[in-house]
Short mmCIF file of N, CA and C in Angstrom, two decimals:
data_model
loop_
_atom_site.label_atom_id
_atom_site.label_comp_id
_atom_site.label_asym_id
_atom_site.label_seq_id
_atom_site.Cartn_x
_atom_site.Cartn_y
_atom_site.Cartn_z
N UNK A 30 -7.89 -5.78 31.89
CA UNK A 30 -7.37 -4.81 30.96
C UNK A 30 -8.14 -4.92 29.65
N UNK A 31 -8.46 -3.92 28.92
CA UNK A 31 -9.37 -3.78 27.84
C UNK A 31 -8.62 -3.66 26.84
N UNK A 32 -8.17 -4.47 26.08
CA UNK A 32 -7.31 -4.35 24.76
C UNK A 32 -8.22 -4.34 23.84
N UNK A 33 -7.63 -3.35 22.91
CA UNK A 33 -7.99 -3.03 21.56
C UNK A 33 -6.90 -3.67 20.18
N UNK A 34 -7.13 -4.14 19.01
CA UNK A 34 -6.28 -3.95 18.12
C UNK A 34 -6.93 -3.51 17.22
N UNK A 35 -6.29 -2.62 16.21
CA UNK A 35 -6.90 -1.58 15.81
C UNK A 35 -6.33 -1.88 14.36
N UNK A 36 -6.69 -1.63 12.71
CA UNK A 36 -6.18 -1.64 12.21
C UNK A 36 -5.65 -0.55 11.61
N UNK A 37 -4.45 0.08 11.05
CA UNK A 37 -4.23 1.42 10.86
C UNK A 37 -3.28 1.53 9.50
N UNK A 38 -3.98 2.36 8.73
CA UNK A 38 -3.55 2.64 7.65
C UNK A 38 -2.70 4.19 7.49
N UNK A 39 -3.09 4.75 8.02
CA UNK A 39 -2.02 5.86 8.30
C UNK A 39 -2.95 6.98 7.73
N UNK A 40 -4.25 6.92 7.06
CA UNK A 40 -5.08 7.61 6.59
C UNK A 40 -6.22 8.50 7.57
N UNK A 41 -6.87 9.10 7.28
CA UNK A 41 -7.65 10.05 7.97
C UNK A 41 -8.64 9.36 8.79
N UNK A 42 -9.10 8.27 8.24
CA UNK A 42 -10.01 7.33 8.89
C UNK A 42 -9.82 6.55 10.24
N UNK A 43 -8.49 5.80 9.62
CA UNK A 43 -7.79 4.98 10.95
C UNK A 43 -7.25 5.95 11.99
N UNK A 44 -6.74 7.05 11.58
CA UNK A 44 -5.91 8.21 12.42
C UNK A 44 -7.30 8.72 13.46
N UNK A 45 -8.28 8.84 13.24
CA UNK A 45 -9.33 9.13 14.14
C UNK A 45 -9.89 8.18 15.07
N UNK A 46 -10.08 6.87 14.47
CA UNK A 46 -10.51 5.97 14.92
C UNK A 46 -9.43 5.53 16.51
N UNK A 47 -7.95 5.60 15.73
CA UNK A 47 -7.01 5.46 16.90
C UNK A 47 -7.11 6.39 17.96
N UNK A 48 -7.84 7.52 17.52
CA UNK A 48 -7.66 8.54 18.90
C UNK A 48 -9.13 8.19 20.05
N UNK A 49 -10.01 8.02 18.98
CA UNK A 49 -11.29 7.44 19.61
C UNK A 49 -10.96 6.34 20.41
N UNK A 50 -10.13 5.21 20.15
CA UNK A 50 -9.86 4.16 21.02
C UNK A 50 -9.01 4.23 21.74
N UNK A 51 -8.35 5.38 21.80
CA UNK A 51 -7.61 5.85 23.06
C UNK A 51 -8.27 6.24 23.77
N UNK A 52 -9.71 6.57 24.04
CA UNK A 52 -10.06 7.08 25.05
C UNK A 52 -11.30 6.10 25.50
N UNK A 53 -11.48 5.17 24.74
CA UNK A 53 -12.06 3.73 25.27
C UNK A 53 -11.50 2.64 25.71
N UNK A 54 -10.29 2.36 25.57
CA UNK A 54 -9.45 1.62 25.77
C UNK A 54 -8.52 1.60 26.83
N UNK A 55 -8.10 0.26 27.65
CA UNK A 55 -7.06 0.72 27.92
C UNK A 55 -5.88 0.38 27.44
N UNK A 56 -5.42 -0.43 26.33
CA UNK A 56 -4.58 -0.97 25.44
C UNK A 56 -4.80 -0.80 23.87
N UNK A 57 -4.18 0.09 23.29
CA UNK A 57 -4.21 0.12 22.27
C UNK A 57 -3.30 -0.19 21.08
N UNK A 58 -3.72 -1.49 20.52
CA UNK A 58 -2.53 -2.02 19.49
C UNK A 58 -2.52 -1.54 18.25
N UNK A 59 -1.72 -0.38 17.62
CA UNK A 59 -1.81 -0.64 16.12
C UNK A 59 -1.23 -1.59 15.30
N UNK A 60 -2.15 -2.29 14.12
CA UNK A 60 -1.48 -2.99 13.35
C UNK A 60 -1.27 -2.51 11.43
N UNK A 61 -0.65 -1.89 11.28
CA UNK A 61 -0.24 -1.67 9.96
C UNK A 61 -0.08 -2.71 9.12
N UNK A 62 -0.29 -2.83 7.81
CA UNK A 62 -0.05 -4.28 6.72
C UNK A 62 0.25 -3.65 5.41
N UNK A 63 1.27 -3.70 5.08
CA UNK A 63 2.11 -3.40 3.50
C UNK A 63 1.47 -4.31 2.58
N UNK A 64 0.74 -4.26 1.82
CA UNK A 64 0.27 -5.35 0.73
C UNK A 64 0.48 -5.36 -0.68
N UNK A 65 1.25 -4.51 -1.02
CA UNK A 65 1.85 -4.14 -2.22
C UNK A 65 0.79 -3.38 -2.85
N UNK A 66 0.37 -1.98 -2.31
CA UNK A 66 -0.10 -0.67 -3.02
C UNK A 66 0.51 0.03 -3.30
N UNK A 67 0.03 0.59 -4.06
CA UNK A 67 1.41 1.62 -5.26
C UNK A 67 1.63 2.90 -4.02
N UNK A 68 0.85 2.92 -3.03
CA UNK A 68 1.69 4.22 -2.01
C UNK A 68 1.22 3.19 -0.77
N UNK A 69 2.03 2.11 -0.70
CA UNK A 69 2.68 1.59 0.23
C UNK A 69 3.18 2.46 1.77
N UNK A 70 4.48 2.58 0.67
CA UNK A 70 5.32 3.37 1.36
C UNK A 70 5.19 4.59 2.07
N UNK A 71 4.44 5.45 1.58
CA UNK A 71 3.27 6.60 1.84
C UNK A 71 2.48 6.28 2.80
N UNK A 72 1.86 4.81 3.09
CA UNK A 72 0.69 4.56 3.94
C UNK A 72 1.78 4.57 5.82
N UNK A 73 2.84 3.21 4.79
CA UNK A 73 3.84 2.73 6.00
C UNK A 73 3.81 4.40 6.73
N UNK A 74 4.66 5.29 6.31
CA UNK A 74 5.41 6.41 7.01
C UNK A 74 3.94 7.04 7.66
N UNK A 75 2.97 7.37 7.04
CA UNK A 75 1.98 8.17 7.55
C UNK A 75 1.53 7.45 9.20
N UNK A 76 1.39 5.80 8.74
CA UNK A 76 1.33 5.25 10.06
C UNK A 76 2.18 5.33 11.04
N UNK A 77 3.45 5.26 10.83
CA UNK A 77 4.30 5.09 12.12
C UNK A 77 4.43 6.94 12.43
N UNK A 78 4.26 8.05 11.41
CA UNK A 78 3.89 9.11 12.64
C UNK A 78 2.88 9.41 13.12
N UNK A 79 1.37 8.36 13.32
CA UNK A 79 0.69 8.49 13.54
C UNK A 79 0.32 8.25 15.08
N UNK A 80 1.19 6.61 15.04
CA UNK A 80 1.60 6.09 16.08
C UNK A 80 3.07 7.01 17.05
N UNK A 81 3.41 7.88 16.47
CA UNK A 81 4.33 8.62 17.09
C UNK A 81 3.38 9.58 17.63
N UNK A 82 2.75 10.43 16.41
CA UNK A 82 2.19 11.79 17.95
C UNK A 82 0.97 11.11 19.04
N UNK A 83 0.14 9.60 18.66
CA UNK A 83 -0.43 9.30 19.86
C UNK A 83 0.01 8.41 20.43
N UNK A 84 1.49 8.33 20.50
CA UNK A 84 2.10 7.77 21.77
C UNK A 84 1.66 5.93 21.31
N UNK A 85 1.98 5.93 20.42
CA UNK A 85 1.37 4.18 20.76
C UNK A 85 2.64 3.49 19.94
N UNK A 86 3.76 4.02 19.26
CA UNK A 86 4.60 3.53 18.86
C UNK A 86 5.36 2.54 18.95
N UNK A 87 5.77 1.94 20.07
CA UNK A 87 5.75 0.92 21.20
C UNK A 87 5.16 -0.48 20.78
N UNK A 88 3.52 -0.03 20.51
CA UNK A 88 2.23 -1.26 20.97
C UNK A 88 2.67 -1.52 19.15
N UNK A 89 3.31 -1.03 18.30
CA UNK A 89 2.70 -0.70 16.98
C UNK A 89 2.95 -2.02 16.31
N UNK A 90 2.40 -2.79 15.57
CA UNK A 90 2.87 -4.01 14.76
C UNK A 90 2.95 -3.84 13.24
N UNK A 91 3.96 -4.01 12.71
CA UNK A 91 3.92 -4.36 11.13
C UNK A 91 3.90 -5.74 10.43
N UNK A 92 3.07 -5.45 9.36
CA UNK A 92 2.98 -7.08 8.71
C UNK A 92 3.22 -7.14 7.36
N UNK A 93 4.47 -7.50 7.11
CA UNK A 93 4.56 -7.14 5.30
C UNK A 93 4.30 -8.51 4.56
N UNK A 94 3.23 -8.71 3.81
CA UNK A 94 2.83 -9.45 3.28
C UNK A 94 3.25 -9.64 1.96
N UNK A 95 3.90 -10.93 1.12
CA UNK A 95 4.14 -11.18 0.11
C UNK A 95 2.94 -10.67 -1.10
N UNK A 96 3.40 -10.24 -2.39
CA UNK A 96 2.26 -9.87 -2.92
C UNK A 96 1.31 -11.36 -3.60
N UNK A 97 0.26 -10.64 -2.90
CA UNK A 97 -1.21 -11.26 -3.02
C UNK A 97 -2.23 -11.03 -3.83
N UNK A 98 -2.50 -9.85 -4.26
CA UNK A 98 -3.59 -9.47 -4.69
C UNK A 98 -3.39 -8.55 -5.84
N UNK A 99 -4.27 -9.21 -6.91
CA UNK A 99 -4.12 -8.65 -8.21
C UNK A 99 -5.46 -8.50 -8.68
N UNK A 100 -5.43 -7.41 -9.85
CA UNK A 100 -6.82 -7.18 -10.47
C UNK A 100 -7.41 -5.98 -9.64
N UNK A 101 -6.61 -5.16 -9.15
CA UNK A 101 -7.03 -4.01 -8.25
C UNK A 101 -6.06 -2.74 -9.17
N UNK A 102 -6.43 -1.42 -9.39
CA UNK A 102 -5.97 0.16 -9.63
C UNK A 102 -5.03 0.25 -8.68
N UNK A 103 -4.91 -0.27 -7.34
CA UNK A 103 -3.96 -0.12 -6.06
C UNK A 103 -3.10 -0.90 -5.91
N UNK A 104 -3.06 -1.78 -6.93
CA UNK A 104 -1.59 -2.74 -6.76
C UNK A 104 -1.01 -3.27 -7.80
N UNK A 105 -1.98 -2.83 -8.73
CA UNK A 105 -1.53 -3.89 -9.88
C UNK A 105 -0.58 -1.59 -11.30
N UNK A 106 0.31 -1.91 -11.07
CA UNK A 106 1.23 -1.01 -12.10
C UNK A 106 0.21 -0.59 -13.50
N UNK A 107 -0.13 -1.39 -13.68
CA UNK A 107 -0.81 -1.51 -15.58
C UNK A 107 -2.04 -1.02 -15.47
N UNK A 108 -2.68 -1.18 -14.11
CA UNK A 108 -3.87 -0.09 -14.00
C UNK A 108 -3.70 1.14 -13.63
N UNK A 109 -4.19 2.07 -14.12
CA UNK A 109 -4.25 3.44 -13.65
C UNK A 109 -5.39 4.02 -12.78
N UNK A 110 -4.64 4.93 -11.56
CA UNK A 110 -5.73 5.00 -10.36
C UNK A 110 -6.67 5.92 -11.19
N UNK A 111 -8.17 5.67 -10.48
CA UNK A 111 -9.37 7.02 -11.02
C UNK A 111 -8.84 7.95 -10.43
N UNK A 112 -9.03 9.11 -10.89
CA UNK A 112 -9.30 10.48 -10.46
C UNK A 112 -10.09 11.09 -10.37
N UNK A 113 -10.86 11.61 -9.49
CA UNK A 113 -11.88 12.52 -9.32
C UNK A 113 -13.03 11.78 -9.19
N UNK A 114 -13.33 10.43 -8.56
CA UNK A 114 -14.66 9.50 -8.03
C UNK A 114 -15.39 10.21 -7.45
N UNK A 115 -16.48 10.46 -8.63
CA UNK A 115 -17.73 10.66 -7.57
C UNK A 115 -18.89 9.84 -7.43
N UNK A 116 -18.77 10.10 -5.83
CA UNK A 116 -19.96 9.04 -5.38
C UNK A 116 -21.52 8.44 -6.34
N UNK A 117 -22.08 9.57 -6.58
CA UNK A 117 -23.36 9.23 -7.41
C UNK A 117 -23.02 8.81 -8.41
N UNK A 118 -21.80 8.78 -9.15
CA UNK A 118 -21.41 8.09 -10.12
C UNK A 118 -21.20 6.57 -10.37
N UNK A 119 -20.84 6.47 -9.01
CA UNK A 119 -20.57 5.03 -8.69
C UNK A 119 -21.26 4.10 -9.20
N UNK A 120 -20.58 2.37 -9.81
CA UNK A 120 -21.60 1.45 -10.01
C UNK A 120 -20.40 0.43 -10.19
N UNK A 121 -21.22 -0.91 -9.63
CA UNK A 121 -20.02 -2.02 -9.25
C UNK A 121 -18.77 -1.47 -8.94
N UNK A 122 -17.74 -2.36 -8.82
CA UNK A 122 -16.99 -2.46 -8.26
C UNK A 122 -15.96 -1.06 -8.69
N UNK A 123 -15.33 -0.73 -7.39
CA UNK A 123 -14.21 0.40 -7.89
C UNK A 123 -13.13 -0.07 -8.18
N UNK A 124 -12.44 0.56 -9.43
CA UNK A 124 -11.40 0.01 -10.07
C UNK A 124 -10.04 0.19 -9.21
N UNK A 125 -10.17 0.57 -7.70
CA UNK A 125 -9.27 0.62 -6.89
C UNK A 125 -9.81 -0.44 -5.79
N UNK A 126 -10.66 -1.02 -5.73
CA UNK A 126 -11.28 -2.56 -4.74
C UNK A 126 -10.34 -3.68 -4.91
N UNK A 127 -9.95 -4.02 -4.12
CA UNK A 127 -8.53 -5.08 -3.21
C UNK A 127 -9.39 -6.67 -3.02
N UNK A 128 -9.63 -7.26 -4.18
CA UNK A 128 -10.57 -8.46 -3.87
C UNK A 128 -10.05 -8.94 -2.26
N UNK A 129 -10.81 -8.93 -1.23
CA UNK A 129 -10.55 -10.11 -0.08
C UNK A 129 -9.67 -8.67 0.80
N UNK A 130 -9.19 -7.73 0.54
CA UNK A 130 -8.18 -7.35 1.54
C UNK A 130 -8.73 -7.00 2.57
N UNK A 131 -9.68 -6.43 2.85
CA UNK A 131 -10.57 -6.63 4.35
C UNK A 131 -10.79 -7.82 5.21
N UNK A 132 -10.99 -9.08 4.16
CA UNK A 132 -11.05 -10.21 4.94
C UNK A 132 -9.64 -10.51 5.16
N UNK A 133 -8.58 -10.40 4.76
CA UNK A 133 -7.31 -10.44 5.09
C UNK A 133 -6.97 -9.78 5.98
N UNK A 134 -6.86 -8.77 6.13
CA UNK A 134 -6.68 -7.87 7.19
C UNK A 134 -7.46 -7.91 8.65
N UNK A 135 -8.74 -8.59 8.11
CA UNK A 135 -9.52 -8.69 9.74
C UNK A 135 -9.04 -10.02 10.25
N UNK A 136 -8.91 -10.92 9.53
CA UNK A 136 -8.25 -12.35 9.85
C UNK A 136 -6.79 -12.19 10.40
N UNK A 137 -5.99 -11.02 9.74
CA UNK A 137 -4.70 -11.02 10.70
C UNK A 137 -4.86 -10.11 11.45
N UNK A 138 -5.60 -9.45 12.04
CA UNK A 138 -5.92 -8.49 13.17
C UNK A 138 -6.51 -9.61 14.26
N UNK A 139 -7.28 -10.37 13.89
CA UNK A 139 -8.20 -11.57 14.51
C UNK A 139 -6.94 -12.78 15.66
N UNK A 140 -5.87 -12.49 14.47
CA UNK A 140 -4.82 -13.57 14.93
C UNK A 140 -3.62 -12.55 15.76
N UNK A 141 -3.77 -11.37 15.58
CA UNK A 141 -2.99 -10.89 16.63
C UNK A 141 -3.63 -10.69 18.61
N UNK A 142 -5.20 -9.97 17.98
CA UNK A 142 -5.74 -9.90 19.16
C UNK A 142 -5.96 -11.44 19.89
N UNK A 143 -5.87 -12.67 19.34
CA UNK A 143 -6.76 -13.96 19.86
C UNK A 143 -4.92 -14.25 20.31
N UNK A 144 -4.43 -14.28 19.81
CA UNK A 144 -2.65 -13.74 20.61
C UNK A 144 -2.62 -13.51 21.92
N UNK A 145 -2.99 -12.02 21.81
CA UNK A 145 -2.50 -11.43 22.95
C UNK A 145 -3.98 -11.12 24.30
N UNK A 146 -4.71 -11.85 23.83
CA UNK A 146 -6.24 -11.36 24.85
C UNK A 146 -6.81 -10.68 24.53
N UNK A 147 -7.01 -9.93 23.40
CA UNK A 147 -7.45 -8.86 22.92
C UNK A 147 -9.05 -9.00 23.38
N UNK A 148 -9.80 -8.09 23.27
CA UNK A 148 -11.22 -8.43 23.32
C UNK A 148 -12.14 -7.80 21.84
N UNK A 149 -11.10 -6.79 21.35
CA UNK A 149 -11.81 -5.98 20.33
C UNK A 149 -10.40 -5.66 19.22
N UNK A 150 -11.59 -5.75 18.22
CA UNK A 150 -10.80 -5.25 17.06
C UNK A 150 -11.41 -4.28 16.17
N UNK A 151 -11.19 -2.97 15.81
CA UNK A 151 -11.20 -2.01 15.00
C UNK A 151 -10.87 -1.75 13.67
N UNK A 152 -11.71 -1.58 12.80
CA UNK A 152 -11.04 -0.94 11.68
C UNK A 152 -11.85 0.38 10.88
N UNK A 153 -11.51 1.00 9.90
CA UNK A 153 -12.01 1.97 9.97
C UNK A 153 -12.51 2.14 8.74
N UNK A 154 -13.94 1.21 8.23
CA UNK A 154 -14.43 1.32 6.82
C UNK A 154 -15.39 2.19 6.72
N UNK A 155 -14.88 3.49 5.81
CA UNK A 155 -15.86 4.33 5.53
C UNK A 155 -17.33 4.61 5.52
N UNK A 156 -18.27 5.10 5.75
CA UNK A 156 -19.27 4.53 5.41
C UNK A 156 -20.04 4.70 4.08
N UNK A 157 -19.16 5.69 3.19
CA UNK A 157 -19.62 5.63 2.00
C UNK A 157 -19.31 5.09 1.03
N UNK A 158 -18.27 4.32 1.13
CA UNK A 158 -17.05 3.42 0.89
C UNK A 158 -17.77 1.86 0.17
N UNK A 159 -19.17 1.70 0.58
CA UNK A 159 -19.49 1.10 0.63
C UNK A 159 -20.23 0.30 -0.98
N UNK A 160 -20.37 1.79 -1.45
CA UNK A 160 -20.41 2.24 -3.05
C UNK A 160 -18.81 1.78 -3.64
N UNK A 161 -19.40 0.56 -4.33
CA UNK A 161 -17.41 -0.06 -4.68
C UNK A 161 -16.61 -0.60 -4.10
N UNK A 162 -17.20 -0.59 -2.78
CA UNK A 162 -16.31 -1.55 -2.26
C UNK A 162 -16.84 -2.46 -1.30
N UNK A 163 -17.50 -3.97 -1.68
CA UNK A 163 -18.74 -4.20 -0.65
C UNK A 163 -17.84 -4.46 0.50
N UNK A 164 -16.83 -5.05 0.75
CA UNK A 164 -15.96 -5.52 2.02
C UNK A 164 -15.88 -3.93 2.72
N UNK A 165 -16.84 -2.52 2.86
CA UNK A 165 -17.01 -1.68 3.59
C UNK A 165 -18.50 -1.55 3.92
N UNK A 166 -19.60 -2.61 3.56
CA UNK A 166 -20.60 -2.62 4.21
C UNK A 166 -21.19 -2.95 5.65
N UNK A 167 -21.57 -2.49 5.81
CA UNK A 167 -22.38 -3.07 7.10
C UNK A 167 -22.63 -4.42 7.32
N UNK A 168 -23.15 -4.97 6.56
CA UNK A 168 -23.35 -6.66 6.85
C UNK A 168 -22.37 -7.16 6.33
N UNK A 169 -21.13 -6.54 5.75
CA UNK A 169 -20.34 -6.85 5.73
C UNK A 169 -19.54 -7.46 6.96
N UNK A 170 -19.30 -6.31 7.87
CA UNK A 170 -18.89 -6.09 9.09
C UNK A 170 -19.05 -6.62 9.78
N UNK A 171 -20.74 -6.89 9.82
CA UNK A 171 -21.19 -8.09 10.92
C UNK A 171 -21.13 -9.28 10.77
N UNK A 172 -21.32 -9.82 9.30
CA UNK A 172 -20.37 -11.06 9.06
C UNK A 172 -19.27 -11.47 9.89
N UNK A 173 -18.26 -10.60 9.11
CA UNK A 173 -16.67 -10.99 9.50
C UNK A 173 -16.96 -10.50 11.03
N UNK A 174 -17.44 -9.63 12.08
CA UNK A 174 -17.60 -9.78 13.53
C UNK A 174 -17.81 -11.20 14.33
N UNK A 175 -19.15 -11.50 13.01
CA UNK A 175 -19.47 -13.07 13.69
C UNK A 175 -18.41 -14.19 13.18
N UNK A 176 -17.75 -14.36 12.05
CA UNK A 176 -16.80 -15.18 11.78
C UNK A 176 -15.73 -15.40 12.64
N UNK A 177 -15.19 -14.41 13.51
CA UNK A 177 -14.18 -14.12 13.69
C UNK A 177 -14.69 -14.43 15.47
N UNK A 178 -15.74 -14.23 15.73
CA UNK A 178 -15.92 -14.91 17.17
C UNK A 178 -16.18 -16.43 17.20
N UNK A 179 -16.73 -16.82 15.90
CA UNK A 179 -17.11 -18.01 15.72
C UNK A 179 -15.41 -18.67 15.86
N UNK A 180 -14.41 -17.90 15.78
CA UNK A 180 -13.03 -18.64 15.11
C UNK A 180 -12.56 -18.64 16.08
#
């Protein structure tokens, strides 16, 4: 059996990615993670009807994590989110970047699939994303790929 765990934010990215691994897969786990972003709650609901219209509601896992992460536009109240980011504008870090939450999130995706047999794990980092937010690079990716087999 070909298990997938997938990580899913309830956003346009993960919502595609889950349909794509429905049709590579034959097990598909979503895992959702609450980390204290100011639309949390917004992410939570978008995910679980996400996992409702593709049928995976069932496989779906939640992980609500104590708050962790500060010094981010997305979690921290006293910062205010940007509006209107544009790309060519970009330089260092975006004032909405989650120090570590990718490596968090692939490490508890890592510990659900090494769980249950998983063979693969998914997530769905933009590829332009990458501008501001290095935990959406490419060698990013392949890093934490190799860390995470190494583990």
């Amino acid at each position: 059996m070909s298990t997938c765990v997938l990580l899913l934010s309830g956003g346009m990215d993960s919502c595609t990615l889950a349909a794509w691994a429905l049709r590579r897969f034959t097990r598909v786990v979503p895992v959702t993670i609450r980390y204290g972003a100011k639309h949390g709650e917004a992410e939570w609901d978008a995910a679980r009807r996400v996992c409702e219209a593709l049928g995976l509601l069932e496989e779906w896992r939640r992980i609500d994590l104590p708050p962790l992460f500060a010094g981010s536009a997305l979690t921290d109240p006293a910062i205010p989110l940007p509006v209107g980011r544009r790309l060519e504008e970009m330089q260092g870090l975006a004032p909405s970047y989650v120090p570590a939450r990718n490596t968090v999130f692939l490490a508890l995706a890592a510990a659900v699939a090494d769980g249950m047999g998983a063979g693969w794990i998914a997530y769905a980092a933009h590829r332009e994303d990458h501008v501001g937010y290095p935990d959406c690079r490419p060698e990013y990716a392949r890093a934490m790929a190799r860390a995470i087999r190494l583990g």
